[in-house]
PDB file of C-alpha atoms in Angstrom:
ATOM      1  CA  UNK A   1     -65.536 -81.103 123.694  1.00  0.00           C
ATOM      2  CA  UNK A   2     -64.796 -80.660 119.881  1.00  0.00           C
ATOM      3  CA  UNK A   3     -61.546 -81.386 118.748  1.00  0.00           C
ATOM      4  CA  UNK A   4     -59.516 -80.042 115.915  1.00  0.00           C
ATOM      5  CA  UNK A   5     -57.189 -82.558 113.569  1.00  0.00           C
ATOM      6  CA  UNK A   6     -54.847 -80.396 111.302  1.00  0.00           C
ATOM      7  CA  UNK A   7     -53.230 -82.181 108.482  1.00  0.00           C
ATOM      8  CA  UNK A   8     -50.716 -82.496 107.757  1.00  0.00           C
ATOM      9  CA  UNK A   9     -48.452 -82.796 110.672  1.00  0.00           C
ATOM     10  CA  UNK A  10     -45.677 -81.249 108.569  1.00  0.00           C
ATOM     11  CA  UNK A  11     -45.574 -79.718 104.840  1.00  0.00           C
ATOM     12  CA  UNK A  12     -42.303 -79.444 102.864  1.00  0.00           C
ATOM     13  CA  UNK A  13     -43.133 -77.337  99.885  1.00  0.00           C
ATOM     14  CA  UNK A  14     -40.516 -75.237  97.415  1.00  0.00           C
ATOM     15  CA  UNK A  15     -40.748 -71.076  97.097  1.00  0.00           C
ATOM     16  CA  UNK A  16     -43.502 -70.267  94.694  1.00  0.00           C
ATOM     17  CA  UNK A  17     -45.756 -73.134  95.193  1.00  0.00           C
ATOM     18  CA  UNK A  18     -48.889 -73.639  96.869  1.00  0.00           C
ATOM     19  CA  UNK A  19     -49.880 -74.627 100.422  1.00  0.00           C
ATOM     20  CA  UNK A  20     -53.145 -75.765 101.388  1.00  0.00           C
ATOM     21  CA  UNK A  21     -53.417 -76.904 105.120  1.00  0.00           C
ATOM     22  CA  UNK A  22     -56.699 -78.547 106.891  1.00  0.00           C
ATOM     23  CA  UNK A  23     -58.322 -78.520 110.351  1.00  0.00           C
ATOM     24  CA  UNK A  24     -61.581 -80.804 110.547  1.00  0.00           C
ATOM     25  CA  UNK A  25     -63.344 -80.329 113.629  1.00  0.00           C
ATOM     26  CA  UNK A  26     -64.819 -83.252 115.686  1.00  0.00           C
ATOM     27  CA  UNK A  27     -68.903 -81.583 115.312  1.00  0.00           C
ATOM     28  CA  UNK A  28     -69.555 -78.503 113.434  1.00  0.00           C
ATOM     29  CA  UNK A  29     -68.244 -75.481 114.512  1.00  0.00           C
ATOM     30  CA  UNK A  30     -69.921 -73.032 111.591  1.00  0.00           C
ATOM     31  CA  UNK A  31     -67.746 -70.194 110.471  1.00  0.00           C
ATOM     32  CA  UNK A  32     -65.973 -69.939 114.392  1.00  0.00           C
ATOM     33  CA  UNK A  33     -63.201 -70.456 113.054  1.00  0.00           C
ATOM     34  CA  UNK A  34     -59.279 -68.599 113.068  1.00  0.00           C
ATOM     35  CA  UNK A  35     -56.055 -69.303 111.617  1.00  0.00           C
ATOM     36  CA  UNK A  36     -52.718 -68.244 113.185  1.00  0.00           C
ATOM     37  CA  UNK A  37     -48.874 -68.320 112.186  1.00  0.00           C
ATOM     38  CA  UNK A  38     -46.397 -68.766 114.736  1.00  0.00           C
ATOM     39  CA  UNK A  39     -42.830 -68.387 114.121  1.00  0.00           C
ATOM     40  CA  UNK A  40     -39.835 -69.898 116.787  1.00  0.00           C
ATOM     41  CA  UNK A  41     -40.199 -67.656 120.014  1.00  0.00           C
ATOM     42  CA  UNK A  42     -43.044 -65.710 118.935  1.00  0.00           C
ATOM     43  CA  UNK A  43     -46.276 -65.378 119.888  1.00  0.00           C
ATOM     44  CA  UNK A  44     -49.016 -66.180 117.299  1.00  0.00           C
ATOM     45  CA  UNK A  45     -50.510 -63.867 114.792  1.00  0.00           C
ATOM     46  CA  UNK A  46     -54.074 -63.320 113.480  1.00  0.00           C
ATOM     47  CA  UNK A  47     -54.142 -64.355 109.631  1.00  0.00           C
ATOM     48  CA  UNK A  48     -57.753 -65.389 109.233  1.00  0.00           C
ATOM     49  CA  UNK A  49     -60.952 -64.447 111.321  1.00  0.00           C
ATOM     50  CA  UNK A  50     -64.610 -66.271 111.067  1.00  0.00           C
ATOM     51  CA  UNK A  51     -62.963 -68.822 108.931  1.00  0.00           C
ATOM     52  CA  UNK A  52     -62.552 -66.399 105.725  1.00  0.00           C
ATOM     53  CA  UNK A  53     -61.833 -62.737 106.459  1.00  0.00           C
ATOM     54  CA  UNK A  54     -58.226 -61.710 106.520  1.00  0.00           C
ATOM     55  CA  UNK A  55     -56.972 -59.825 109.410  1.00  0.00           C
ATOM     56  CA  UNK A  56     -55.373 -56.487 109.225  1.00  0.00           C
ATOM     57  CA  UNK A  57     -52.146 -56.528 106.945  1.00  0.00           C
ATOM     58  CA  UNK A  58     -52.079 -59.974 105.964  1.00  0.00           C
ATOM     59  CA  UNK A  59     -51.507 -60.214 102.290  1.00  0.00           C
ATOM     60  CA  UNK A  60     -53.566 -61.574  99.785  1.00  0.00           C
ATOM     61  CA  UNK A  61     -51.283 -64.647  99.422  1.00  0.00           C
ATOM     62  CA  UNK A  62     -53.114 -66.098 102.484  1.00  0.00           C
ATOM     63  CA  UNK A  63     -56.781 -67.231 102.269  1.00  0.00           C
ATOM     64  CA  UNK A  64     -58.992 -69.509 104.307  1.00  0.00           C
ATOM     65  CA  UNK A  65     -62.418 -71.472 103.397  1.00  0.00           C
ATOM     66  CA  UNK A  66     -64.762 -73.855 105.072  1.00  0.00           C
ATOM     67  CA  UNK A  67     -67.506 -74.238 107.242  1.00  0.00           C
ATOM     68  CA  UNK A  68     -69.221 -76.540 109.473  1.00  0.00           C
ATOM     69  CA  UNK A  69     -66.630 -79.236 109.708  1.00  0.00           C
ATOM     70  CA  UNK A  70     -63.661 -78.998 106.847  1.00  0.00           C
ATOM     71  CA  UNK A  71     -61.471 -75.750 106.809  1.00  0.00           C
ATOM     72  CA  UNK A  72     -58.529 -74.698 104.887  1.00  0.00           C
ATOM     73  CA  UNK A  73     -55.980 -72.192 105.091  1.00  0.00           C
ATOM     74  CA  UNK A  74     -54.377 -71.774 101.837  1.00  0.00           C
ATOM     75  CA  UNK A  75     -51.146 -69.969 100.775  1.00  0.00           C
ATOM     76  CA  UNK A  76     -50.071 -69.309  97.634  1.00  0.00           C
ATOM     77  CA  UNK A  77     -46.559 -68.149  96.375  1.00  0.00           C
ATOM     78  CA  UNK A  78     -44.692 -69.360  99.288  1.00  0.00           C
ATOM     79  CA  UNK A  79     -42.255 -67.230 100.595  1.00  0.00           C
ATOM     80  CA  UNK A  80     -39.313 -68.362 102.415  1.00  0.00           C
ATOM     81  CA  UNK A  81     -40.812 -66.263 105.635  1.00  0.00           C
ATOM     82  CA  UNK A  82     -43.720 -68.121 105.227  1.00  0.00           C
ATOM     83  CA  UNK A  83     -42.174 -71.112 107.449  1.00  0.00           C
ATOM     84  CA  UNK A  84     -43.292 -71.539 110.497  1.00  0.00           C
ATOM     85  CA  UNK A  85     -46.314 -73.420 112.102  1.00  0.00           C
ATOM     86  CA  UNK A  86     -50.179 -73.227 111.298  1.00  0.00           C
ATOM     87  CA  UNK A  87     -52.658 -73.524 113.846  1.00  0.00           C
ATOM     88  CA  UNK A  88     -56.339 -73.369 113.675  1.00  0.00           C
ATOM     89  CA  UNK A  89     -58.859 -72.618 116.735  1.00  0.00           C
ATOM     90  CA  UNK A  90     -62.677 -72.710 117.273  1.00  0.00           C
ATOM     91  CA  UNK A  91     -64.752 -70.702 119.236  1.00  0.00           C
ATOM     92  CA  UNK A  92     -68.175 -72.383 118.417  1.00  0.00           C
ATOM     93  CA  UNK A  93     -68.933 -72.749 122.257  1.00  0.00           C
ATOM     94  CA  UNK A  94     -68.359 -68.949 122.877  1.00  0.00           C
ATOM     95  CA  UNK A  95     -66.483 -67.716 124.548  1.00  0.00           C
ATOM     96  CA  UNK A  96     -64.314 -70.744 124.838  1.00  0.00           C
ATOM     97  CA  UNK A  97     -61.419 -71.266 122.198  1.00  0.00           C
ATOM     98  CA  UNK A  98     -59.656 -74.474 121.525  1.00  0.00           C
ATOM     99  CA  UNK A  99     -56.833 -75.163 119.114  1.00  0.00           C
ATOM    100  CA  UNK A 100     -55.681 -77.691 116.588  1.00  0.00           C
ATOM    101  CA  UNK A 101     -52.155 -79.361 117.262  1.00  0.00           C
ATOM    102  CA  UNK A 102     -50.877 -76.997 114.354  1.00  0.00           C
ATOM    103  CA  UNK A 103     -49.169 -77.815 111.115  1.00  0.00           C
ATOM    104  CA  UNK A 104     -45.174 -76.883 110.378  1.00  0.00           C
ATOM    105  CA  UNK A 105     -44.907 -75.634 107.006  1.00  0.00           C
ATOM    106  CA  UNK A 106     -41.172 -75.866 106.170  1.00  0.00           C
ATOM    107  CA  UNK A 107     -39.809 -73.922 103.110  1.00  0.00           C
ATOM    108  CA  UNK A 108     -36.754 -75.612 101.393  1.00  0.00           C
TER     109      UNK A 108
ATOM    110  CA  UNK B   1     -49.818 -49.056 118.049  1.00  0.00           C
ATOM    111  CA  UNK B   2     -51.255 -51.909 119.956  1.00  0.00           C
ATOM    112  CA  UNK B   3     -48.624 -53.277 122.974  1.00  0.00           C
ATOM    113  CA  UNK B   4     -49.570 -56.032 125.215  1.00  0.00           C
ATOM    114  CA  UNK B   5     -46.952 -56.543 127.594  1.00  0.00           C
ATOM    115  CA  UNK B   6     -47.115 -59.574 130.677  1.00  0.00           C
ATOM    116  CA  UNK B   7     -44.946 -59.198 133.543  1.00  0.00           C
ATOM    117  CA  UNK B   8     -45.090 -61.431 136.999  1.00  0.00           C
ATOM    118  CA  UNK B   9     -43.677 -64.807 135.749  1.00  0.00           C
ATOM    119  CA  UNK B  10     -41.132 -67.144 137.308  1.00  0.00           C
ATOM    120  CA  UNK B  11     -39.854 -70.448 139.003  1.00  0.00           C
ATOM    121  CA  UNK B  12     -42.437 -70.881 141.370  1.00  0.00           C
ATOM    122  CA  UNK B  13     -43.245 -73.881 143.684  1.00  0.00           C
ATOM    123  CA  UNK B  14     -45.793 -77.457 143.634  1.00  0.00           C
ATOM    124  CA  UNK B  15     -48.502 -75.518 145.544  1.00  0.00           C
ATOM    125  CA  UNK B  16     -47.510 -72.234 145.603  1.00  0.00           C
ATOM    126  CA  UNK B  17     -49.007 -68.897 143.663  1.00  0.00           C
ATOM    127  CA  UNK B  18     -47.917 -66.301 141.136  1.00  0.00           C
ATOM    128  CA  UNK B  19     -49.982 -63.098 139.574  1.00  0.00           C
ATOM    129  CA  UNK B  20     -49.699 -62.121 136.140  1.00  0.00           C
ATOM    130  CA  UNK B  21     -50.458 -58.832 134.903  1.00  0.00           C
ATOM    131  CA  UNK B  22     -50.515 -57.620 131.218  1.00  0.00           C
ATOM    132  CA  UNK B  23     -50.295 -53.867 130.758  1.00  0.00           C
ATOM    133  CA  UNK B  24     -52.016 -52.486 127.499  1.00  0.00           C
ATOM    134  CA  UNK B  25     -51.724 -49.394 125.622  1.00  0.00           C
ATOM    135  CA  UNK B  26     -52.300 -47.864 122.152  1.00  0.00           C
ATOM    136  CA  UNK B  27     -56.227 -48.976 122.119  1.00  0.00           C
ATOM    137  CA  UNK B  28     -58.803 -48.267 124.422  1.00  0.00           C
ATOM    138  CA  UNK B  29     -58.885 -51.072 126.610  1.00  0.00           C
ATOM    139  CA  UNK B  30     -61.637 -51.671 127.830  1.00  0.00           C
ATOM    140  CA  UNK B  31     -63.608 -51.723 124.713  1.00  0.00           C
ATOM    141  CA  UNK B  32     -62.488 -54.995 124.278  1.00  0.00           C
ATOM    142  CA  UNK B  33     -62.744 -58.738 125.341  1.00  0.00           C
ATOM    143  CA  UNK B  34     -59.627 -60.076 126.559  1.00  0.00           C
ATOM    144  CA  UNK B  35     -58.067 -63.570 127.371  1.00  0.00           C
ATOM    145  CA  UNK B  36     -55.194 -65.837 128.705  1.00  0.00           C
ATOM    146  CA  UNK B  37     -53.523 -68.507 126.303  1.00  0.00           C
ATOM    147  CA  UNK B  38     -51.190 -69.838 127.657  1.00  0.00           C
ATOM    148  CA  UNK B  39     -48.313 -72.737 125.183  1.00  0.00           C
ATOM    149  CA  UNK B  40     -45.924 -74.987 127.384  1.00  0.00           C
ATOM    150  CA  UNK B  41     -42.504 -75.773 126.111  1.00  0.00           C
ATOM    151  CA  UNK B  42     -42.972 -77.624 123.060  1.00  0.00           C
ATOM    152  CA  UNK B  43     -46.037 -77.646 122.721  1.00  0.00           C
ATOM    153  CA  UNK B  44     -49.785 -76.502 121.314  1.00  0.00           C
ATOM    154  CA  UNK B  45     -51.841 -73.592 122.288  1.00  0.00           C
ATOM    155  CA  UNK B  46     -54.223 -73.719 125.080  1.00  0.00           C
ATOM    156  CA  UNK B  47     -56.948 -70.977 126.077  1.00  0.00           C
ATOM    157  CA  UNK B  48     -56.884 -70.439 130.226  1.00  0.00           C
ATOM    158  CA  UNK B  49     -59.144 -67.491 130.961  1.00  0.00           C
ATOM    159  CA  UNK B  50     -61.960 -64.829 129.403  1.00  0.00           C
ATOM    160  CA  UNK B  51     -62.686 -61.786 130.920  1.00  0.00           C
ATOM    161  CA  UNK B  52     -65.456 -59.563 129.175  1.00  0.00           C
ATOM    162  CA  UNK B  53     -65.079 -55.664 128.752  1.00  0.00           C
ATOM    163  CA  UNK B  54     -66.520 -54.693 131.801  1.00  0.00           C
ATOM    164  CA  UNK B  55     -65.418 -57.987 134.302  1.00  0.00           C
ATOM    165  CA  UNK B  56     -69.182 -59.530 134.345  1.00  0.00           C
ATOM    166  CA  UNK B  57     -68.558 -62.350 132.123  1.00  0.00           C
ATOM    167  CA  UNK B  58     -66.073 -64.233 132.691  1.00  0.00           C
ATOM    168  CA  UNK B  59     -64.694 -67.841 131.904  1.00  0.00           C
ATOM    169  CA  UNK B  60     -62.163 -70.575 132.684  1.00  0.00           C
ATOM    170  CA  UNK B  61     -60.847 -73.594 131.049  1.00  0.00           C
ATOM    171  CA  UNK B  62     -61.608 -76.818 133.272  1.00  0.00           C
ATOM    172  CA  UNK B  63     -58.254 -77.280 133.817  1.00  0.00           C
ATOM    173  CA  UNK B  64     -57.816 -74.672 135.674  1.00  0.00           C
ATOM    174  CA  UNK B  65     -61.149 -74.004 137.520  1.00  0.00           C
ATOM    175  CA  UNK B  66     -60.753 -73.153 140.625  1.00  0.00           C
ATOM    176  CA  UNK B  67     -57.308 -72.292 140.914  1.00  0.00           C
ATOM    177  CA  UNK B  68     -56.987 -69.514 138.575  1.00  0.00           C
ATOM    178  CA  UNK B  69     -58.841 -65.989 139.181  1.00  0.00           C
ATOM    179  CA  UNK B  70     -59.108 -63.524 135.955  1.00  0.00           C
ATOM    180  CA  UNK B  71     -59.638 -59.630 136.020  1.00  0.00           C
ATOM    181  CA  UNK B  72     -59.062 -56.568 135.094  1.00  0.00           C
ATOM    182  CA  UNK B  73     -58.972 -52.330 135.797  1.00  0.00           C
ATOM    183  CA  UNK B  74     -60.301 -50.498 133.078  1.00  0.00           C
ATOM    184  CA  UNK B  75     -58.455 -47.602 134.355  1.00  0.00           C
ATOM    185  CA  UNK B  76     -55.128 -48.756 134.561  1.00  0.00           C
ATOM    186  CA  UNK B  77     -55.832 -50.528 131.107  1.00  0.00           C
ATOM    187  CA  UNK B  78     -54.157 -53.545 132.803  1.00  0.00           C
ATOM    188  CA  UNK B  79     -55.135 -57.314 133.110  1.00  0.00           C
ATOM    189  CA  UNK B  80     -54.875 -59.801 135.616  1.00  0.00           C
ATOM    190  CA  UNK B  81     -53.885 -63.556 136.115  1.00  0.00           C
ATOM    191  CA  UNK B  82     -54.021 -64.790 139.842  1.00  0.00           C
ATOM    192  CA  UNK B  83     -52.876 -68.277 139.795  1.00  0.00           C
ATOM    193  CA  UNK B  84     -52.894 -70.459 143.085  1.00  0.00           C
ATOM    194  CA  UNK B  85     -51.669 -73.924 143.903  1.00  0.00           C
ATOM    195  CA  UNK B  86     -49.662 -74.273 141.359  1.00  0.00           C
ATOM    196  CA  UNK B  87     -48.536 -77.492 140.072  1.00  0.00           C
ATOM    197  CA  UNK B  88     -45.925 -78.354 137.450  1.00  0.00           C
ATOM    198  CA  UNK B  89     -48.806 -79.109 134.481  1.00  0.00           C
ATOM    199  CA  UNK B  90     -48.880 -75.405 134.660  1.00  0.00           C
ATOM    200  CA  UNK B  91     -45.539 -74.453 133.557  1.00  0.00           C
ATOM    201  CA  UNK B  92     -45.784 -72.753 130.297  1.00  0.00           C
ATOM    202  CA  UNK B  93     -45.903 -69.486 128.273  1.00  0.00           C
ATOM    203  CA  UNK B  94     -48.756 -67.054 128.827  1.00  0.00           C
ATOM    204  CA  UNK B  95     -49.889 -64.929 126.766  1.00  0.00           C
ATOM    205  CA  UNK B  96     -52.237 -61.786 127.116  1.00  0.00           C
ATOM    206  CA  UNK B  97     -54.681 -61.987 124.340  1.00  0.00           C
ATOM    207  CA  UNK B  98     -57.348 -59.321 123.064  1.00  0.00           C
ATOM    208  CA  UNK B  99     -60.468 -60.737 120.770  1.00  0.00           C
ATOM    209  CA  UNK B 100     -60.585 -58.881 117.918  1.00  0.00           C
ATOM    210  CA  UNK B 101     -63.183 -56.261 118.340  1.00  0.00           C
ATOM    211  CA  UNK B 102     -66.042 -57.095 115.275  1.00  0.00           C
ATOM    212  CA  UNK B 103     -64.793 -61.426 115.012  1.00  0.00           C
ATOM    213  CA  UNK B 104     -66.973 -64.601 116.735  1.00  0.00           C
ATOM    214  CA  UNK B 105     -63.611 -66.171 116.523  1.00  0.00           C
ATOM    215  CA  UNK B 106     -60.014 -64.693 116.765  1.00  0.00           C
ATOM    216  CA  UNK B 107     -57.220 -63.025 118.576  1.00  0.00           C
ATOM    217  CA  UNK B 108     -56.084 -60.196 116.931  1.00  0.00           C
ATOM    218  CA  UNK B 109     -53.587 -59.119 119.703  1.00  0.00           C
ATOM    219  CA  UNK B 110     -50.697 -60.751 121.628  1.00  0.00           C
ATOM    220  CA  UNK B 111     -48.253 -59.694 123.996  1.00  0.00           C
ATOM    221  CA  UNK B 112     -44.859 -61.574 123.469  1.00  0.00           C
ATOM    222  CA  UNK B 113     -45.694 -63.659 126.899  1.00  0.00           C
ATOM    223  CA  UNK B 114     -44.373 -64.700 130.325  1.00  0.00           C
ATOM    224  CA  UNK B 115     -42.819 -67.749 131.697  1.00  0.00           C
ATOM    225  CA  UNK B 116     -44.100 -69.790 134.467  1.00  0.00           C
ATOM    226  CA  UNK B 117     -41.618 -72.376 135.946  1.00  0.00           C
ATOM    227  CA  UNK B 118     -43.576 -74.386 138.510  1.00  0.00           C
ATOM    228  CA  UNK B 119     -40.863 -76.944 139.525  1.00  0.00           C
ATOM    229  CA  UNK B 120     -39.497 -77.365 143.347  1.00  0.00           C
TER     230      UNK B 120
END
């Protein structure tokens, strides 16, 4: 079973600066790979597909790269909406998904 | 607009069964993949079920082999969860989930979920 390791556990970053967040899969997983946000008490959304493509209305702010092993969701210009936690998830043994733990990206 | 909406949750006994249904609308169901996710109190994500656009493929996590029956009408544009012997591992959120329609990997739609309570 591959297993995803997001780091870090928690980010505490200012408005306006930069977020970069990591999920490193356990084998290769090629480009299977999605990014979600989840606030409290909601149910995730869809920010990046096949590890780079941006779904439907998310801004330009978010962007995600990698492949085989090492991904990375980055965020630029945080916003104070913005907080909430990360969460990557695999589909590399179709049409089975798994999920990383998640990361908490707190705005102060 | 896309609206995924999960009904049939509840406090539920060790043992016992519940079926959840999620009723879609503002796409046309069943050109699309759909799945069960389902996030207990606390904590991370975990897929349950796939069910392909037609009901021929279909998948389950280990976890819940077994126990757990997916499907799905195409004309009612409605999806099903029939979960037996229960046990209190099971008690979380679950979500209705639709694969996006072009991705290898993603869910682009969510309903807000349903809560299972499996506790005597």
């Amino acid at each position: 079973e591959i297993v995803l390791t997001q780091s870090p556990a928690t980010l505490s970053l200012s408005p306006g600066e930069r977020a970069t967040l990591s999920c490193r899969a356990s084998q290769s997983v090629s480009s299977s790979l999605a990014w979600y946000q989840q606030r409290p008490g909601q149910p995730p959304r869809l920010l990046i597909y096949d590890a780079s493509n941006r779904a439907t209305g998310i801004p330009a702010r978010f962007s995600g790269s990698g492949s085989g092993t090492d991904f990375t969701l980055t965020i630029t210009s945080l916003e104070p909406e913005d907080s909430a936690v990360y969460c990557c998830q695999q589909r590399s043994n179709w049409p089975m998904y798994t999920f990383g733990q998640g990361t908490k990206l707190e705005i102060k | 607009e896309v609206q995924l909406v999960e009904s049939g949750g509840g406090l539920v006994q060790p043992g016992g069964s519940l079926r959840l249904s999620c009723a879609a609308s503002g796409f046309t169901f069943s050109g699309y993949s759909m799945n069960w996710v389902r996030q207990a109190p606390g904590k991370g994500l975990e897929w349950v079920s796939y069910i392909s656009t037609v009901g021929s493929t279909i998948f389950y996590a280990d976890f819940v082999k077994g126990r757990f029956t997916i499907s799905r009408d195409n004309a009612k544009s409605s999806l099903y969860l029939q979960m037996n012997t229960l046990r209190a591992e099971d008690t979380a959120v679950y979500y209705c989930a639709r694969d996006h329609y072009s991705a290898v990997a993603g869910i682009d739609s969510w309903g807000q979920g349903t809560l299972v309570t499996v506790s005597s």
